[in-house]
Amino acid sequence: MKRGILSYLCCLVPLVLFQACDNTIEPLVESESTNFALHGYLDMRTDQQIVRLEGLRPNILSEPVSLEGVEVSTIDHTDGTVVIWRDSIITLDNGTLGTVFVANFRPDLGHEYSFNVGRNGVTEGRATTRVPEPPVVLPATPVGESENMKQHLVLIGLKDQPTKVHILYEVSPPNETERQVISVAYGDPGFLSNAGWELEISLGIDRFIILNALGLDSVTQDIRLHNVEMRATLFSEEWQTQGSEFNLENAHGFFGSIGVFDGGWDIDSSAVRKLGFIDNQQRN
Amino acid sequence: MIYAGIFVGNLLEAPPNQALRFLSLLVFGRIGKSRHERDGYGLMSVKPIWLSVALACFLAWFTSPVFAQDTSSLQGRVLDAESRLTLPGATLLLTRNGVQIGGQATGPRGRFEFKGLSAGTYVLTASFVGFQSKTDTLDLPLTDRLDMYLAPVQTFLEEILVETQQLDESRFVAGLETIRPEDLSRVPMPDVSYDLAGYLVTLPGVVSTGDRGGQLFIRGGTPTQNLVLIDGMRVFQPFHVVGFYSAFPADIISYADVYAGGFNARYGGRISSVIDIKTRNGNKEKVEVSASVAPFLSGAQVSLPVRKGDTSVMLSVRESLIDRVSPGLLGSDLPFRFGDRYAKLHSYLNQTSSLTLTALQTHDEGNLATGGDLDPDAYRKSTWKNAAYGMKYMYLPESQAVMTSLSVYYSSLKSRYRPTRDELRTSDIEDVLMSIDFAYLLGPNQIHFGIFGNTNFFDYKLGRLGTAGATGVTSVGSFIEGQFQISDYLRIEPGARLEIFSRGLKNSFGPRLRLIFQPGGQGGHHQFSAAWGRYHQQIVGLNNEQDVSDVFTVWAASPNNTPVPKAMHMMAGWKGRPLPWLELTTEVYRKNLSSLSFPVFGTVINKVAQFSSVNGYAQGIDTKVEITNQDVFFSLSYSRGFVEYNRPFQRAKGIFRPSVGGATYLDPITFNPPHDRRDQVNIMFQYQLGANKLGVRWQYGSGLPFTQVNGYYAGLSSEVEAGNTDFLTAPGSVSVSRADPYGSRLPSYHRLDVTYERKKTFTFADVTAMVGLINAYDRANIFEYNIFTGNRVDQLPIIPSIGLRVDVQ
């Protein structure tokens, strides 16, 4: 028994000392998969999508990690479309090289997309985004006379600020059949309410803008109004929490989406007449 | 085996140095000698006899009353020499060969009894308020009964305080360690003077993250959760930038009470621990001057009577030299500069009152940068200055046993931090405290009651981000605590503290309770103690705990819209003195913590951290063995601890604002914070032979948690703008991807320190020379790994130390 205890101690003491002598530190996690950093967004306003991709480096001064063999694709989880992205080398502002991935497609409103990065068919990093749903435009009855006429709109279902809002008037000058679209910029108007996003358009002032754009004087009558619609840029929720990375898996950076909404409505005929227009809207 | 048992039984009664030699021979034997050769102890066999020795000790321990045929008891009474009336509550101190055997207070009939005493010569000292102390020498078992008659005299307050300290010294209280100057001198230091910080890190349950930065974690609590007082003055940053030193040199200390938890109601405003330092008074009879020179720290101290017998002044000044000598001494730069000054005036105004004026100033400056090849211009310059001033008036009327004290204190801390050369962060805090305390001295019982008012001012600016604030908080409160000797076996110490705050801060009420149980009555060999309490901390300090080189702390009132940090402490322990020279202590503890602020991991270097609210707990067991006699001191302590935090789902907060830089939501996680050291061992040995003293210390600590890194990338999230593709070619900012928080451990830490001193006495002075080695086997203990620069920084290498000290009287 004495020898047993002695043997135990002879084994234990060196083990303790060995462990205490170990002085190494492993700052990097050993992992076979490469984590990525990606920055970019899907943009409905363009046919070409670009995302910058980078593999995590072992230290801050090391060369960019090679992305050879990396496969990038997006999946449209609404209709199942898969798009394969191709890589392209770019020169950064500091003279070093970087890598972007490019794809030719245009995302759709309300669709959910995943951006997948991997090798050999295995997804190693992933980002998701949902292009905002198109809101329903609910117009109120215009109020006011001619120059002061305004109309209140509610964009039902919209929870975030629409930006770069334009009201598009499709009109024909008197005695002409050709149609022209006059765009009136409204910037980033409105406010959020329980119903959605609410904003007000100034029909009376827009009339003057239209006349001016057509080169007509303010007393001109008989302008035919064919169509009124709104165009707005909508941002996905990732833009509100930029940097939180909640929609990224095994990845860092930012990934969101931008949608463009076009939605029209009919203005009441009597209001059209008060504006001095001829109502030629094709009512739905 | 019986022979071995009897022999070991006698061995246990032998002086400890002989005992240690004997045990070492038994254990290791004598190499090369015949197994049947006798040595000086008459052994037949020198072969190691592990099992026999262990069993013999076991038999000797539990049958010691059988073998100890000459144990006896000493009993008697303490009486008034004039009236012949007995004196309940008188203090008795029993020593043998200079070692304290026991202490107790007389019971209701003035009686005392010390049990289990072996034959020999003892010294018994009796003292009581208003009477002259008396000392008798007696031989047991010849004298087993002794009545001591004390002559009444007028007593100065200091004697009352000394008596109170003696009473406390013999009592074991869970969570409390009382440190004396002689304890400090047992720790090898890089210079010839000693310091409280050097001893604190030897205590079980105290974790230091390194030899720079001055951060101490006590039983799971962080530095900003510790309350440090010197003569009642608060010190917000009490430890110097070099971890060996604090603002408290050993020369000025009378004693220090270190509450690792479970502190009583007179202390408040912190949720982890209390270090309450009492300084000694200057010499009222003669001038004392001492000076020391050493590479790390040099200093001088003067103590002199202003009015002989009544008033004294004590001055202490220390200044570091390490930044100037390190290139030659160590071959590398140590860009640290620090120093402290202390002054105290103490005066007995008359027989019943005294006045104390104190002042403390410290300064620290250091560049804790971890540069290297990856970041040669790394810059982390920290500076801080403490200032504290205090006045205390004490009054003890002749006819009443009620001590009244009136105190006014002012403390401030000014911190400056440059994370880069062109960014400055500042944080200032000022504290004014006024209090009136009453101590009712009722023999063995005491009641303490106090009322206080406190005002704090905070002012901080956090560099480029522009976060700044200037606020103040005022509070009033009171506390009451009692010490009641229920019987010879049981003492209870209940207490409560109430504090009411301005600015809408929630009021705090903290109940406290301590129990002390002595199975053998007062003077027995074993004591059990337990402590419990609830604590709040309305004034919080925020720092970037994840970066050990970032010691900058922002002090401010806890924000109105967040819960105040709270804790509940539970601890219980046992202290035994089975032999006059052997003391054993074991203590278990648990602290439940809630609403603590913990930094959120940042991805960008030098970015001010956001904070989250975490809950958690700290628990563990601390054990210590001490062997003490005139020449030899040996101490072995071991602590096993566990600290865990959990963070529920929440939104990150900026410093005292709902958020900084947009809404960041945090997933729930559970982790061990960076001060969670699981195992810690401290072994100290000191041998004094005449004028020579050898000190050795070995310490071990298991690795601290740290967060591994997945890798680095160019951070562009803030540069991505809709419709603008500039971000595609932007270089971005260096960002780090981290793995699971604190999911890995640093290497373990251990170090051997050795010092040798020799003292020579001359006519007018004592001269002490010291040589030594700190980190004698040059262990490369890691201080930090900087994940942004990839640079590893180690703690101090082997340091040859030399010092000279002169004490003139």
mmCIF file of C-alpha atoms in Angstrom, chain B residues 21-164:
data_model
loop_
_atom_site.group_PDB
_atom_site.id
_atom_site.type_symbol
_atom_site.label_atom_id
_atom_site.label_comp_id
_atom_site.label_asym_id
_atom_site.label_seq_id
_atom_site.Cartn_x
_atom_site.Cartn_y
_atom_site.Cartn_z
ATOM 1 C CA ARG B 21 13.200 18.547 11.052
ATOM 2 C CA PHE B 22 12.070 15.259 12.515
ATOM 3 C CA LEU B 23 9.184 14.929 10.091
ATOM 4 C CA SER B 24 11.377 15.722 7.143
ATOM 5 C CA LEU B 25 13.759 12.966 8.142
ATOM 6 C CA LEU B 26 10.922 10.529 8.581
ATOM 7 C CA VAL B 27 9.507 11.399 5.232
ATOM 8 C CA PHE B 28 12.565 11.612 3.100
ATOM 9 C CA GLY B 29 15.058 9.500 5.006
ATOM 10 C CA ARG B 30 18.785 9.918 4.717
ATOM 11 C CA ILE B 31 20.150 8.872 1.372
ATOM 12 C CA GLY B 32 23.111 6.529 1.402
ATOM 13 C CA LYS B 33 22.874 5.410 5.028
ATOM 14 C CA SER B 34 22.216 1.940 6.357
ATOM 15 C CA ARG B 35 18.587 1.336 7.071
ATOM 16 C CA HIS B 36 19.416 0.333 10.606
ATOM 17 C CA GLU B 37 21.692 3.230 11.426
ATOM 18 C CA ARG B 38 20.615 5.421 14.305
ATOM 19 C CA ASP B 39 20.465 9.136 13.825
ATOM 20 C CA GLY B 40 20.302 11.859 16.437
ATOM 21 C CA TYR B 41 16.688 11.079 17.231
ATOM 22 C CA GLY B 42 17.376 7.416 17.976
ATOM 23 C CA LEU B 43 15.506 6.054 15.025
ATOM 24 C CA MET B 44 16.212 2.507 14.000
ATOM 25 C CA SER B 45 15.066 2.975 10.454
ATOM 26 C CA VAL B 46 15.515 5.910 8.165
ATOM 27 C CA LYS B 47 13.346 4.481 5.496
ATOM 28 C CA PRO B 48 10.308 6.635 4.724
ATOM 29 C CA ILE B 49 7.397 5.337 6.811
ATOM 30 C CA TRP B 50 4.462 7.198 5.267
ATOM 31 C CA LEU B 51 1.697 5.061 6.533
ATOM 32 C CA SER B 52 3.034 4.580 10.018
ATOM 33 C CA VAL B 53 3.560 8.293 10.533
ATOM 34 C CA ALA B 54 0.110 9.136 9.249
ATOM 35 C CA LEU B 55 -1.558 6.565 11.463
ATOM 36 C CA ALA B 56 0.547 7.576 14.453
ATOM 37 C CA CYS B 57 -0.464 11.197 14.058
ATOM 38 C CA PHE B 58 -4.070 10.090 13.809
ATOM 39 C CA LEU B 59 -3.784 8.128 17.052
ATOM 40 C CA ALA B 60 -1.880 10.882 18.790
ATOM 41 C CA TRP B 61 -4.433 13.510 17.799
ATOM 42 C CA PHE B 62 -7.496 11.681 18.977
ATOM 43 C CA THR B 63 -5.956 10.095 22.046
ATOM 44 C CA SER B 64 -3.982 13.105 23.098
ATOM 45 C CA PRO B 65 -5.879 13.409 26.425
ATOM 46 C CA VAL B 66 -4.594 9.902 27.172
ATOM 47 C CA PHE B 67 -1.015 10.738 26.389
ATOM 48 C CA ALA B 68 -1.223 14.330 27.667
ATOM 49 C CA GLN B 69 -1.366 13.176 31.263
ATOM 50 C CA ASP B 70 -0.099 16.567 32.436
ATOM 51 C CA THR B 71 -2.788 18.895 30.960
ATOM 52 C CA SER B 72 -4.629 20.984 33.441
ATOM 53 C CA SER B 73 -6.736 24.100 33.685
ATOM 54 C CA LEU B 74 -6.153 27.533 35.146
ATOM 55 C CA GLN B 75 -9.009 29.360 36.780
ATOM 56 C CA GLY B 76 -9.492 32.363 38.953
ATOM 57 C CA ARG B 77 -11.058 35.793 39.325
ATOM 58 C CA VAL B 78 -10.260 39.387 38.496
ATOM 59 C CA LEU B 79 -11.055 41.833 41.302
ATOM 60 C CA ASP B 80 -10.823 45.512 42.197
ATOM 61 C CA ALA B 81 -7.799 45.876 44.474
ATOM 62 C CA GLU B 82 -9.521 48.564 46.553
ATOM 63 C CA SER B 83 -13.128 47.410 46.853
ATOM 64 C CA ARG B 84 -12.396 43.694 46.449
ATOM 65 C CA LEU B 85 -15.361 43.500 44.106
ATOM 66 C CA THR B 86 -15.140 41.207 41.104
ATOM 67 C CA LEU B 87 -14.758 42.774 37.650
ATOM 68 C CA PRO B 88 -16.989 41.227 34.969
ATOM 69 C CA GLY B 89 -15.769 41.790 31.419
ATOM 70 C CA ALA B 90 -12.104 42.158 32.339
ATOM 71 C CA THR B 91 -9.733 41.011 29.602
ATOM 72 C CA LEU B 92 -7.251 38.180 30.129
ATOM 73 C CA LEU B 93 -4.391 37.229 27.855
ATOM 74 C CA LEU B 94 -2.440 34.002 28.397
ATOM 75 C CA THR B 95 0.903 33.509 26.646
ATOM 76 C CA ARG B 96 3.689 30.996 26.710
ATOM 77 C CA ASN B 97 7.143 31.599 25.284
ATOM 78 C CA GLY B 98 5.813 34.753 23.668
ATOM 79 C CA VAL B 99 3.048 32.876 21.856
ATOM 80 C CA GLN B 100 -0.550 33.665 22.680
ATOM 81 C CA ILE B 101 -2.347 30.632 24.041
ATOM 82 C CA GLY B 102 -5.734 32.155 24.677
ATOM 83 C CA GLY B 103 -7.705 35.213 25.597
ATOM 84 C CA GLN B 104 -11.060 35.745 27.187
ATOM 85 C CA ALA B 105 -13.177 38.091 29.192
ATOM 86 C CA THR B 106 -14.335 37.371 32.691
ATOM 87 C CA GLY B 107 -17.891 36.245 33.175
ATOM 88 C CA PRO B 108 -20.643 37.906 35.195
ATOM 89 C CA ARG B 109 -18.920 36.950 38.446
ATOM 90 C CA GLY B 110 -15.496 38.007 37.355
ATOM 91 C CA ARG B 111 -14.356 34.450 36.817
ATOM 92 C CA PHE B 112 -12.142 32.982 34.100
ATOM 93 C CA GLU B 113 -10.912 29.525 33.169
ATOM 94 C CA PHE B 114 -8.351 28.301 30.636
ATOM 95 C CA LYS B 115 -8.553 24.586 29.915
ATOM 96 C CA GLY B 116 -6.325 21.983 28.338
ATOM 97 C CA LEU B 117 -3.024 23.535 29.350
ATOM 98 C CA SER B 118 0.087 21.436 29.481
ATOM 99 C CA ALA B 119 2.697 21.780 32.177
ATOM 100 C CA GLY B 120 4.966 24.749 31.872
ATOM 101 C CA THR B 121 5.474 28.408 32.585
ATOM 102 C CA TYR B 122 2.790 30.874 31.493
ATOM 103 C CA VAL B 123 2.287 34.621 31.611
ATOM 104 C CA LEU B 124 -1.186 35.933 32.398
ATOM 105 C CA THR B 125 -2.129 39.574 31.849
ATOM 106 C CA ALA B 126 -5.379 41.072 33.116
ATOM 107 C CA SER B 127 -6.712 44.485 32.151
ATOM 108 C CA PHE B 128 -9.894 46.466 32.525
ATOM 109 C CA VAL B 129 -11.122 49.947 31.747
ATOM 110 C CA GLY B 130 -10.142 52.318 34.496
ATOM 111 C CA PHE B 131 -7.675 49.946 36.093
ATOM 112 C CA GLN B 132 -3.995 49.333 35.856
ATOM 113 C CA SER B 133 -3.112 46.173 33.973
ATOM 114 C CA LYS B 134 -1.402 43.399 35.863
ATOM 115 C CA THR B 135 0.835 40.564 34.712
ATOM 116 C CA ASP B 136 1.657 37.399 36.605
ATOM 117 C CA THR B 137 3.942 34.514 35.753
ATOM 118 C CA LEU B 138 2.833 31.091 36.884
ATOM 119 C CA ASP B 139 3.887 27.490 36.590
ATOM 120 C CA LEU B 140 1.374 24.796 35.769
ATOM 121 C CA PRO B 141 0.297 22.502 37.324
ATOM 122 C CA LEU B 142 1.781 23.942 40.502
ATOM 123 C CA THR B 143 -0.479 27.006 40.287
ATOM 124 C CA ASP B 144 -3.909 26.243 38.889
ATOM 125 C CA ARG B 145 -5.869 28.993 40.581
ATOM 126 C CA LEU B 146 -5.051 32.671 40.558
ATOM 127 C CA ASP B 147 -6.973 35.764 41.685
ATOM 128 C CA MET B 148 -5.736 38.971 40.102
ATOM 129 C CA TYR B 149 -6.272 42.305 41.841
ATOM 130 C CA LEU B 150 -6.227 45.405 39.640
ATOM 131 C CA ALA B 151 -5.560 48.873 40.977
ATOM 132 C CA PRO B 152 -7.848 51.605 39.613
ATOM 133 C CA VAL B 153 -6.259 54.431 37.586
ATOM 134 C CA GLN B 154 -7.358 57.064 35.155
ATOM 135 C CA THR B 155 -7.131 55.526 31.711
ATOM 136 C CA PHE B 156 -6.294 57.158 28.379
ATOM 137 C CA LEU B 157 -8.506 56.365 25.466
ATOM 138 C CA GLU B 158 -5.707 54.583 23.643
ATOM 139 C CA GLU B 159 -5.564 51.894 26.289
ATOM 140 C CA ILE B 160 -9.280 51.313 25.872
ATOM 141 C CA LEU B 161 -8.810 50.872 22.192
ATOM 142 C CA VAL B 162 -5.886 48.511 22.732
ATOM 143 C CA GLU B 163 -7.958 46.439 25.097
ATOM 144 C CA THR B 164 -10.774 46.305 22.578
#
